[in-house]
């Protein structure tokens, strides 16, 4: 078993106390005389206990007989300050006994026979460490460790008594000092008031009837004009808000422009009931998405919109990309009327077209023409909104049918049959041409019934 000794000199000195070794704990009074016979030895040496309980010097790396017990503990009590005429004997939980220990583990005892006092290392001190105490409340003689008092120790009526500094009170053990707020039931804050305490609440709260709890104060009810427009009470405070159409700016409610959040793609204008989107020259508002803008051309030819970085050009719907005489990129209007989309009459417009019907017909799905039933009449509003052709007035009354020559009747029948066949062929031709209905181009047309070709932009 190795001992806690180290060699302070280069060599051992058999004639000296502990042969020149010193305790690693710093103890200078403990000695031992049952050493194994040995002469003077130099170099690194340690001390071990042999089977015969003799101490002997050996090399520190050499194996030693026996075993070493390890005792772990979190804290310890310092030995009591020496007091004249009051010797102390300590006993550890593992059986060690003496008066020269530097620190004692928990559950150690200190006996002072002169005053009949026995202390135990098991009380928790102010700093959280262990300290000496006893089960009996009150102080012991002040000359021994200040009587165990955490504050001051004095004599009253010949008996020791502990006292505490201002702001603290004596605990139940008669030795410890604690704040009156220790263990107080205050919900927010505790304030020492002499030897007692007062509970206080944070701003925005008030003390409840029990004197310790805190209740939220409705600031909006206490101060009605606290906010400019709307006051909302919150836990421990309040929050000012604004009515719809206003925004909190620098602590004030300011009218907010509907265009403030940039809802429009290009231009925005405030109007009494909201906002209105507009577009830059060369663009028009998309009728399907009123906040967006599309390329727009109200002539048969317009400059193309080109990106100098990608060298790609774009045209509005209903236009084709082409080169002008100077080598520039232009957008040329497509004449949709050349494609015979309309059943009767057609009017070409920039980027679109418009169908019209003859008198006695009305426009259906903005392309086809259907005859108006006889009972509806053919008044002023029959047919489409386009120009209405005028029917010439005959110079004389046509002859009655019963006076016509049979050959004339045959000619009329053949002509009617030919006209029917021609109309049937024209209908078949138009059905083949109309692969799909044209897309709406309301933003390019002036009338509510105008249509367009669904052509896509072409890049160069």
Tab-separated table of C-alpha atoms in Angstrom:
chain	number	residue	atom	x	y	z
A	1	UNK	CA	0.000	0.000	0.000
A	2	UNK	CA	1.487	3.330	-1.039
A	3	UNK	CA	1.421	6.208	1.443
A	4	UNK	CA	0.913	9.884	0.747
A	5	UNK	CA	4.582	10.783	1.232
A	6	UNK	CA	6.983	12.368	-1.219
A	7	UNK	CA	10.747	12.850	-1.031
A	8	UNK	CA	11.628	16.523	-0.806
A	9	UNK	CA	15.422	15.957	-0.798
A	10	UNK	CA	17.638	14.309	-3.424
A	11	UNK	CA	18.344	11.444	-1.018
A	12	UNK	CA	16.720	9.906	2.039
A	13	UNK	CA	18.096	10.852	5.472
A	14	UNK	CA	17.546	7.994	7.984
A	15	UNK	CA	18.423	10.274	10.896
A	16	UNK	CA	15.723	12.848	10.091
A	17	UNK	CA	12.023	12.768	10.868
A	18	UNK	CA	10.133	10.659	8.285
A	19	UNK	CA	13.639	10.044	6.782
A	20	UNK	CA	13.349	13.233	4.733
A	21	UNK	CA	9.858	12.515	3.309
A	22	UNK	CA	6.954	14.965	3.626
A	23	UNK	CA	3.189	14.483	3.681
A	24	UNK	CA	1.497	15.575	0.461
A	25	UNK	CA	-1.277	17.148	2.579
A	26	UNK	CA	1.197	19.525	4.226
A	27	UNK	CA	0.877	17.910	7.658
A	28	UNK	CA	4.071	18.497	9.679
A	29	UNK	CA	3.204	16.802	12.973
A	30	UNK	CA	2.335	13.212	12.079
A	31	UNK	CA	5.341	10.879	12.440
A	32	UNK	CA	6.056	7.155	12.267
A	33	UNK	CA	8.874	5.073	13.697
A	34	UNK	CA	8.262	1.524	12.484
A	35	UNK	CA	10.467	1.833	9.427
A	36	UNK	CA	12.149	-1.120	7.798
A	37	UNK	CA	15.953	-1.053	8.175
A	38	UNK	CA	17.478	0.841	5.272
A	39	UNK	CA	20.463	3.006	4.515
A	40	UNK	CA	20.677	6.273	2.626
A	41	UNK	CA	19.092	6.043	-0.834
A	42	UNK	CA	18.978	8.617	-3.641
A	43	UNK	CA	16.728	9.233	-6.585
A	44	UNK	CA	12.946	9.031	-6.955
A	45	UNK	CA	11.549	7.153	-3.971
A	46	UNK	CA	8.091	6.462	-2.535
A	47	UNK	CA	6.928	4.889	0.730
A	48	UNK	CA	4.841	1.722	1.002
A	49	UNK	CA	3.498	-0.402	3.856
A	50	UNK	CA	4.742	-3.979	3.891
A	51	UNK	CA	2.833	-7.033	5.046
A	52	UNK	CA	4.546	-6.670	8.430
A	53	UNK	CA	3.104	-3.119	8.678
A	54	UNK	CA	6.558	-1.585	8.304
A	55	UNK	CA	7.211	1.468	6.156
A	56	UNK	CA	9.919	1.113	3.562
A	57	UNK	CA	11.291	3.168	0.674
A	58	UNK	CA	10.935	1.690	-2.769
A	59	UNK	CA	11.032	2.782	-6.379
A	60	UNK	CA	7.791	4.552	-7.249
A	61	UNK	CA	7.236	2.335	-10.316
A	62	UNK	CA	7.645	-0.894	-8.330
A	63	UNK	CA	4.467	-2.894	-7.527
A	64	UNK	CA	3.194	-2.648	-3.947
A	65	UNK	CA	1.389	-5.209	-1.839
A	66	UNK	CA	-2.116	-4.652	-0.487
A	67	UNK	CA	-4.907	-2.416	-1.791
A	68	UNK	CA	-5.998	1.214	-1.626
A	69	UNK	CA	-9.508	2.279	-0.569
A	70	UNK	CA	-11.074	5.197	-2.416
A	71	UNK	CA	-13.690	7.396	-0.776
A	72	UNK	CA	-15.385	10.048	-2.936
A	73	UNK	CA	-17.499	12.916	-1.653
A	74	UNK	CA	-18.735	16.212	-3.092
A	75	UNK	CA	-17.833	18.550	-0.232
A	76	UNK	CA	-15.970	18.739	3.051
A	77	UNK	CA	-15.798	20.714	6.285
A	78	UNK	CA	-12.579	22.555	7.178
A	79	UNK	CA	-11.093	21.777	10.530
A	80	UNK	CA	-12.250	24.129	13.279
A	81	UNK	CA	-10.052	27.153	14.003
A	82	UNK	CA	-7.853	26.385	17.025
A	83	UNK	CA	-9.139	27.860	20.291
A	84	UNK	CA	-7.026	28.026	23.444
A	85	UNK	CA	-7.982	25.322	25.933
A	86	UNK	CA	-10.437	23.687	23.515
A	87	UNK	CA	-8.749	20.683	21.818
A	88	UNK	CA	-10.828	18.946	19.115
A	89	UNK	CA	-10.871	15.277	18.143
A	90	UNK	CA	-12.223	14.371	14.681
A	91	UNK	CA	-13.666	11.067	13.529
A	92	UNK	CA	-14.337	10.240	9.860
A	93	UNK	CA	-17.108	7.920	8.568
A	94	UNK	CA	-14.499	5.361	7.516
A	95	UNK	CA	-12.923	5.098	10.989
A	96	UNK	CA	-9.981	7.525	10.814
A	97	UNK	CA	-9.562	9.519	14.017
A	98	UNK	CA	-7.256	12.374	15.007
A	99	UNK	CA	-6.859	16.078	15.510
A	100	UNK	CA	-4.734	17.147	12.537
A	101	UNK	CA	-7.049	16.651	9.575
A	102	UNK	CA	-7.075	19.556	7.142
A	103	UNK	CA	-10.554	18.746	5.786
A	104	UNK	CA	-13.225	16.313	6.905
A	105	UNK	CA	-15.696	14.460	4.663
A	106	UNK	CA	-19.471	14.591	5.207
A	107	UNK	CA	-20.855	12.874	8.341
A	108	UNK	CA	-17.567	13.395	10.199
A	109	UNK	CA	-17.806	14.421	13.877
A	110	UNK	CA	-15.806	16.901	15.945
A	111	UNK	CA	-15.789	16.402	19.730
A	112	UNK	CA	-14.731	19.199	22.131
A	113	UNK	CA	-14.570	17.528	25.578
A	114	UNK	CA	-13.765	20.771	27.452
A	115	UNK	CA	-17.261	22.202	26.803
A	116	UNK	CA	-19.106	18.930	26.197
A	117	UNK	CA	-19.744	19.820	22.552
A	118	UNK	CA	-20.149	17.435	19.624
A	119	UNK	CA	-20.506	18.845	16.117
A	120	UNK	CA	-21.340	17.124	12.856
A	121	UNK	CA	-20.278	17.975	9.297
A	122	UNK	CA	-23.645	17.938	7.564
A	123	UNK	CA	-25.081	21.484	7.497
A	124	UNK	CA	-25.191	23.541	4.319
A	125	UNK	CA	-23.483	26.916	4.575
A	126	UNK	CA	-24.431	30.238	2.978
A	127	UNK	CA	-22.120	29.672	0.005
A	128	UNK	CA	-23.516	26.190	-0.612
A	129	UNK	CA	-20.652	24.232	0.977
A	130	UNK	CA	-20.722	22.091	4.129
A	131	UNK	CA	-20.140	23.436	7.621
A	132	UNK	CA	-20.146	22.234	11.227
A	133	UNK	CA	-23.429	22.201	13.111
A	134	UNK	CA	-25.533	20.386	15.655
A	135	UNK	CA	-29.143	19.371	16.168
A	136	UNK	CA	-29.637	21.699	19.161
A	137	UNK	CA	-30.584	25.248	18.032
A	138	UNK	CA	-28.509	28.224	19.116
A	139	UNK	CA	-24.854	29.135	19.385
A	140	UNK	CA	-22.055	27.361	21.232
A	141	UNK	CA	-19.168	29.233	22.915
A	142	UNK	CA	-18.248	32.159	20.679
A	143	UNK	CA	-14.476	31.530	20.973
A	144	UNK	CA	-14.884	28.279	19.015
A	145	UNK	CA	-15.625	29.004	15.332
A	146	UNK	CA	-17.680	32.132	16.173
A	147	UNK	CA	-20.196	29.949	18.002
A	148	UNK	CA	-21.352	28.553	14.631
A	149	UNK	CA	-23.037	31.905	13.886
A	150	UNK	CA	-23.344	32.992	10.290
A	151	UNK	CA	-23.568	36.600	11.460
A	152	UNK	CA	-22.210	37.919	14.769
A	153	UNK	CA	-21.824	35.984	18.038
A	154	UNK	CA	-22.254	37.663	21.432
A	155	UNK	CA	-23.059	36.955	25.055
A	156	UNK	CA	-26.522	37.619	26.490
A	157	UNK	CA	-27.084	36.694	30.124
A	158	UNK	CA	-23.928	34.619	30.094
A	159	UNK	CA	-25.097	32.564	27.160
A	160	UNK	CA	-23.863	32.797	23.550
A	161	UNK	CA	-26.316	34.200	21.044
A	162	UNK	CA	-26.186	34.799	17.272
A	163	UNK	CA	-27.383	37.968	15.520
A	164	UNK	CA	-27.699	38.940	11.848
A	165	UNK	CA	-26.917	42.052	9.848
A	166	UNK	CA	-29.627	44.452	8.643
A	167	UNK	CA	-31.867	43.003	5.966
A	168	UNK	CA	-31.562	39.461	7.309
A	169	UNK	CA	-33.246	37.511	10.077
A	170	UNK	CA	-32.120	34.646	12.282
A	171	UNK	CA	-33.200	31.224	11.008
A	172	UNK	CA	-34.838	28.503	13.079
A	173	UNK	CA	-31.498	26.858	13.910
A	174	UNK	CA	-30.477	30.010	15.806
A	175	UNK	CA	-27.199	30.280	13.874
A	176	UNK	CA	-28.015	30.832	10.170
A	177	UNK	CA	-29.118	34.167	8.674
A	178	UNK	CA	-31.574	34.466	5.790
A	179	UNK	CA	-33.443	37.178	3.922
A	180	UNK	CA	-37.082	37.777	4.897
A	181	UNK	CA	-37.872	37.238	1.197
A	182	UNK	CA	-36.427	33.716	1.256
A	183	UNK	CA	-39.423	31.485	0.617
A	184	UNK	CA	-41.801	34.464	0.332
A	185	UNK	CA	-44.918	33.741	-1.818
A	186	UNK	CA	-44.551	36.894	-3.957
A	187	UNK	CA	-45.417	36.278	-7.621
A	188	UNK	CA	-43.257	39.078	-9.068
A	189	UNK	CA	-41.006	40.972	-6.641
A	190	UNK	CA	-40.227	40.836	-2.918
A	191	UNK	CA	-38.918	43.882	-1.015
A	192	UNK	CA	-37.352	43.588	2.447
A	193	UNK	CA	-39.080	45.796	4.998
A	194	UNK	CA	-37.131	45.580	8.262
A	195	UNK	CA	-37.558	42.039	9.530
A	196	UNK	CA	-40.471	41.316	7.175
A	197	UNK	CA	-41.224	41.693	3.445
A	198	UNK	CA	-43.618	43.306	0.976
A	199	UNK	CA	-44.776	41.925	-2.385
A	200	UNK	CA	-44.747	44.216	-5.430
A	201	UNK	CA	-45.869	43.770	-9.039
A	202	UNK	CA	-44.343	44.730	-12.366
A	203	UNK	CA	-45.586	47.675	-14.429
A	204	UNK	CA	-48.983	46.915	-15.938
A	205	UNK	CA	-50.080	44.708	-13.031
A	206	UNK	CA	-51.657	45.345	-9.647
A	207	UNK	CA	-51.379	43.462	-6.358
A	208	UNK	CA	-54.254	41.060	-5.747
A	209	UNK	CA	-56.265	40.842	-2.540
A	210	UNK	CA	-54.063	38.031	-1.186
A	211	UNK	CA	-51.092	40.424	-1.040
A	212	UNK	CA	-48.797	38.169	-3.057
A	213	UNK	CA	-50.386	37.483	-6.477
A	214	UNK	CA	-50.398	39.980	-9.367
A	215	UNK	CA	-53.336	40.713	-11.684
A	216	UNK	CA	-53.209	42.252	-15.153
A	217	UNK	CA	-54.311	45.889	-15.340
A	218	UNK	CA	-56.615	46.804	-18.277
A	219	UNK	CA	-54.692	49.875	-19.405
A	220	UNK	CA	-57.228	50.617	-22.159
A	221	UNK	CA	-60.039	50.867	-19.596
A	222	UNK	CA	-58.006	52.924	-17.119
A	223	UNK	CA	-56.907	55.430	-19.790
A	224	UNK	CA	-59.557	55.574	-22.570
A	225	UNK	CA	-57.531	57.999	-24.736
A	226	UNK	CA	-54.332	55.998	-24.502
A	227	UNK	CA	-54.248	55.255	-28.257
A	228	UNK	CA	-55.085	57.397	-31.274
A	229	UNK	CA	-57.561	54.921	-32.819
A	230	UNK	CA	-57.738	51.376	-31.358
A	231	UNK	CA	-56.385	50.179	-27.980
A	232	UNK	CA	-55.907	46.440	-27.370
A	233	UNK	CA	-55.113	45.270	-23.843
A	234	UNK	CA	-52.316	42.696	-23.547
A	235	UNK	CA	-50.828	40.731	-20.668
A	236	UNK	CA	-49.008	43.332	-18.614
A	237	UNK	CA	-49.414	46.114	-21.165
A	238	UNK	CA	-51.348	47.334	-24.204
A	239	UNK	CA	-51.005	47.696	-27.963
A	240	UNK	CA	-52.141	50.542	-30.214
A	241	UNK	CA	-53.590	49.632	-33.614
A	242	UNK	CA	-55.145	51.502	-36.546
A	243	UNK	CA	-58.443	51.288	-38.418
A	244	UNK	CA	-58.658	49.737	-41.865
A	245	UNK	CA	-57.041	52.009	-44.429
A	246	UNK	CA	-54.516	53.348	-41.905
A	247	UNK	CA	-51.037	52.179	-40.965
A	248	UNK	CA	-48.941	52.751	-37.850
A	249	UNK	CA	-46.003	54.962	-38.845
A	250	UNK	CA	-43.715	56.429	-36.176
A	251	UNK	CA	-46.331	55.903	-33.484
A	252	UNK	CA	-49.178	57.598	-35.415
A	253	UNK	CA	-51.978	56.223	-37.604
A	254	UNK	CA	-51.462	57.531	-41.140
A	255	UNK	CA	-53.744	57.008	-44.169
A	256	UNK	CA	-52.266	54.290	-46.328
A	257	UNK	CA	-52.277	54.518	-50.115
A	258	UNK	CA	-53.762	51.426	-51.741
A	259	UNK	CA	-50.769	51.574	-54.062
A	260	UNK	CA	-48.369	51.390	-51.068
A	261	UNK	CA	-47.885	47.641	-51.436
A	262	UNK	CA	-47.358	47.902	-55.232
A	263	UNK	CA	-50.277	45.727	-56.397
A	264	UNK	CA	-49.877	46.833	-60.043
A	265	UNK	CA	-47.203	45.651	-62.428
A	266	UNK	CA	-46.434	49.096	-63.894
A	267	UNK	CA	-48.573	52.055	-62.816
A	268	UNK	CA	-51.003	52.511	-59.933
A	269	UNK	CA	-53.516	55.258	-59.201
A	270	UNK	CA	-55.516	55.741	-56.006
A	271	UNK	CA	-59.268	56.055	-56.534
A	272	UNK	CA	-62.003	56.587	-53.908
A	273	UNK	CA	-62.981	52.910	-53.787
A	274	UNK	CA	-59.493	51.414	-54.077
A	275	UNK	CA	-56.861	51.633	-56.795
A	276	UNK	CA	-56.640	51.436	-60.594
A	277	UNK	CA	-53.767	49.900	-62.540
A	278	UNK	CA	-52.315	51.495	-65.660
A	279	UNK	CA	-49.571	50.698	-68.143
A	280	UNK	CA	-46.662	52.447	-69.837
A	281	UNK	CA	-46.906	53.489	-73.509
A	282	UNK	CA	-46.863	50.413	-75.733
A	283	UNK	CA	-48.696	48.311	-73.144
A	284	UNK	CA	-52.327	47.761	-72.173
A	285	UNK	CA	-54.006	46.312	-69.083
A	286	UNK	CA	-54.550	42.564	-69.325
A	287	UNK	CA	-58.360	42.051	-69.184
A	288	UNK	CA	-57.881	38.632	-67.551
A	289	UNK	CA	-55.470	39.875	-64.864
A	290	UNK	CA	-56.152	43.609	-64.308
A	291	UNK	CA	-52.921	44.117	-62.343
A	292	UNK	CA	-50.708	43.001	-65.255
A	293	UNK	CA	-49.766	44.698	-68.531
A	294	UNK	CA	-49.465	43.218	-72.019
A	295	UNK	CA	-47.783	44.537	-75.147
A	296	UNK	CA	-50.262	46.619	-77.171
A	297	UNK	CA	-50.285	48.099	-80.652
A	298	UNK	CA	-53.238	50.062	-82.087
A	299	UNK	CA	-51.757	50.363	-85.584
A	300	UNK	CA	-51.050	47.891	-88.342
A	301	UNK	CA	-47.303	48.158	-87.692
A	302	UNK	CA	-45.400	48.875	-84.448
A	303	UNK	CA	-41.772	48.552	-83.298
A	304	UNK	CA	-41.035	45.201	-81.658
A	305	UNK	CA	-40.106	44.953	-77.955
A	306	UNK	CA	-36.525	43.602	-77.996
A	307	UNK	CA	-34.177	42.588	-75.180
A	308	UNK	CA	-30.620	43.809	-75.909
A	309	UNK	CA	-29.137	41.129	-73.656
A	310	UNK	CA	-30.820	38.053	-75.159
A	311	UNK	CA	-31.375	39.551	-78.663
A	312	UNK	CA	-34.954	38.254	-78.561
A	313	UNK	CA	-37.960	40.307	-79.678
A	314	UNK	CA	-41.609	40.077	-78.726
A	315	UNK	CA	-44.842	41.173	-80.387
A	316	UNK	CA	-48.392	41.574	-79.076
A	317	UNK	CA	-50.879	38.810	-79.764
A	318	UNK	CA	-52.299	39.092	-83.258
A	319	UNK	CA	-48.999	40.400	-84.720
A	320	UNK	CA	-46.064	38.735	-86.463
A	321	UNK	CA	-42.399	39.665	-86.117
A	322	UNK	CA	-40.873	41.027	-89.339
A	323	UNK	CA	-37.992	43.174	-90.598
A	324	UNK	CA	-38.539	46.710	-91.831
A	325	UNK	CA	-36.705	48.410	-94.695
A	326	UNK	CA	-33.955	49.582	-92.333
A	327	UNK	CA	-33.256	46.114	-90.934
A	328	UNK	CA	-35.111	46.772	-87.688
A	329	UNK	CA	-37.594	44.465	-85.996
A	330	UNK	CA	-41.253	45.418	-86.349
A	331	UNK	CA	-44.589	43.818	-85.506
A	332	UNK	CA	-46.987	43.445	-88.434
A	333	UNK	CA	-50.728	43.054	-87.901
A	334	UNK	CA	-52.246	39.786	-89.107
A	335	UNK	CA	-55.327	40.296	-91.306
A	336	UNK	CA	-57.566	37.627	-89.806
A	337	UNK	CA	-60.294	38.465	-92.309
A	338	UNK	CA	-58.191	36.803	-95.039
A	339	UNK	CA	-58.588	33.517	-93.152
A	340	UNK	CA	-62.408	33.530	-93.473
A	341	UNK	CA	-63.172	33.092	-89.830
A	342	UNK	CA	-66.393	35.121	-90.040
A	343	UNK	CA	-69.468	33.565	-91.618
A	344	UNK	CA	-70.744	36.812	-93.209
A	345	UNK	CA	-68.768	40.054	-92.985
A	346	UNK	CA	-65.385	40.717	-91.295
A	347	UNK	CA	-63.642	43.907	-90.169
A	348	UNK	CA	-59.908	43.670	-89.465
A	349	UNK	CA	-58.537	45.579	-86.468
A	350	UNK	CA	-54.970	45.969	-85.109
A	351	UNK	CA	-54.244	42.639	-83.478
A	352	UNK	CA	-57.842	41.423	-83.817
A	353	UNK	CA	-60.923	41.286	-86.039
A	354	UNK	CA	-64.717	41.697	-85.817
A	355	UNK	CA	-67.470	39.655	-87.433
A	356	UNK	CA	-70.772	41.166	-88.738
A	357	UNK	CA	-73.954	39.587	-90.013
A	358	UNK	CA	-76.312	40.478	-92.834
A	359	UNK	CA	-79.685	41.989	-92.117
A	360	UNK	CA	-82.075	39.443	-90.660
A	361	UNK	CA	-79.270	37.592	-88.884
A	362	UNK	CA	-77.702	37.915	-85.488
A	363	UNK	CA	-74.165	37.082	-84.346
A	364	UNK	CA	-73.655	33.863	-82.367
A	365	UNK	CA	-70.451	33.165	-80.391
A	366	UNK	CA	-69.040	36.273	-82.129
A	367	UNK	CA	-68.312	34.225	-85.286
A	368	UNK	CA	-71.401	32.515	-86.703
A	369	UNK	CA	-74.599	34.158	-87.924
A	370	UNK	CA	-78.058	32.718	-87.291
A	371	UNK	CA	-81.310	33.819	-88.875
A	372	UNK	CA	-83.721	35.785	-86.723
A	373	UNK	CA	-87.086	33.975	-86.387
A	374	UNK	CA	-89.969	35.527	-88.345
A	375	UNK	CA	-91.971	36.326	-85.216
A	376	UNK	CA	-89.050	38.395	-83.870
A	377	UNK	CA	-89.262	40.650	-86.900
A	378	UNK	CA	-86.454	42.404	-88.682
A	379	UNK	CA	-86.662	45.765	-87.063
A	380	UNK	CA	-84.071	48.388	-86.536
A	381	UNK	CA	-81.908	46.273	-84.204
A	382	UNK	CA	-81.835	42.990	-86.155
A	383	UNK	CA	-78.416	41.725	-87.245
A	384	UNK	CA	-75.000	42.692	-85.862
A	385	UNK	CA	-73.806	46.079	-84.733
A	386	UNK	CA	-71.717	46.489	-87.882
A	387	UNK	CA	-72.752	48.465	-90.987
A	388	UNK	CA	-76.111	47.266	-92.258
A	389	UNK	CA	-76.343	46.916	-96.056
A	390	UNK	CA	-79.220	48.760	-97.704
A	391	UNK	CA	-81.641	46.677	-99.826
A	392	UNK	CA	-82.378	48.402	-103.189
A	393	UNK	CA	-86.046	49.290	-103.893
A	394	UNK	CA	-87.304	47.780	-107.194
A	395	UNK	CA	-88.465	50.220	-109.885
A	396	UNK	CA	-91.592	48.195	-110.540
A	397	UNK	CA	-93.728	45.607	-108.821
A	398	UNK	CA	-92.485	42.065	-109.561
A	399	UNK	CA	-94.909	39.840	-111.515
A	400	UNK	CA	-97.095	37.370	-109.682
A	401	UNK	CA	-96.078	33.723	-109.659
A	402	UNK	CA	-99.122	32.443	-111.478
A	403	UNK	CA	-98.308	34.578	-114.561
A	404	UNK	CA	-94.662	33.282	-114.812
A	405	UNK	CA	-93.620	31.088	-117.720
A	406	UNK	CA	-92.903	27.400	-116.830
A	407	UNK	CA	-89.346	27.814	-118.104
A	408	UNK	CA	-88.823	30.692	-115.677
A	409	UNK	CA	-90.013	28.547	-112.802
A	410	UNK	CA	-87.484	25.854	-113.706
A	411	UNK	CA	-84.722	28.447	-113.821
A	412	UNK	CA	-85.663	29.769	-110.395
A	413	UNK	CA	-85.640	26.249	-108.928
A	414	UNK	CA	-82.215	25.471	-110.419
A	415	UNK	CA	-80.830	28.763	-109.095
A	416	UNK	CA	-82.154	28.099	-105.582
A	417	UNK	CA	-80.604	24.614	-105.595
A	418	UNK	CA	-77.252	26.008	-106.734
A	419	UNK	CA	-77.331	28.628	-103.976
A	420	UNK	CA	-78.054	25.948	-101.357
A	421	UNK	CA	-75.131	23.831	-102.586
A	422	UNK	CA	-72.833	26.884	-102.494
A	423	UNK	CA	-73.847	27.704	-98.909
A	424	UNK	CA	-73.229	24.083	-97.876
A	425	UNK	CA	-69.735	24.137	-99.397
A	426	UNK	CA	-68.961	27.473	-97.735
A	427	UNK	CA	-70.051	26.113	-94.335
A	428	UNK	CA	-67.814	23.077	-94.745
A	429	UNK	CA	-64.912	25.322	-95.752
A	430	UNK	CA	-65.382	27.569	-92.690
A	431	UNK	CA	-65.627	24.558	-90.358
A	432	UNK	CA	-62.236	23.368	-91.549
A	433	UNK	CA	-60.729	26.828	-91.124
A	434	UNK	CA	-61.954	27.275	-87.523
A	435	UNK	CA	-59.655	24.866	-85.717
A	436	UNK	CA	-60.262	26.644	-82.410
A	437	UNK	CA	-62.191	29.721	-81.220
A	438	UNK	CA	-60.119	32.909	-81.168
A	439	UNK	CA	-58.840	34.146	-77.823
A	440	UNK	CA	-60.304	37.284	-76.343
A	441	UNK	CA	-58.491	40.495	-77.189
A	442	UNK	CA	-60.783	42.904	-75.362
A	443	UNK	CA	-57.926	45.196	-74.495
A	444	UNK	CA	-57.309	45.828	-78.247
A	445	UNK	CA	-60.903	46.193	-79.426
A	446	UNK	CA	-63.311	49.064	-79.195
A	447	UNK	CA	-66.585	47.090	-79.136
A	448	UNK	CA	-67.858	44.435	-76.717
A	449	UNK	CA	-68.157	41.762	-79.477
A	450	UNK	CA	-64.693	42.054	-81.019
A	451	UNK	CA	-62.475	38.948	-81.356
A	452	UNK	CA	-58.853	38.160	-82.196
A	453	UNK	CA	-56.528	35.412	-83.342
A	454	UNK	CA	-54.866	33.458	-80.481
A	455	UNK	CA	-51.311	33.913	-81.852
A	456	UNK	CA	-48.325	33.632	-79.557
A	457	UNK	CA	-45.302	36.036	-79.462
A	458	UNK	CA	-42.511	35.048	-81.864
A	459	UNK	CA	-38.831	35.433	-80.978
A	460	UNK	CA	-36.137	36.034	-83.553
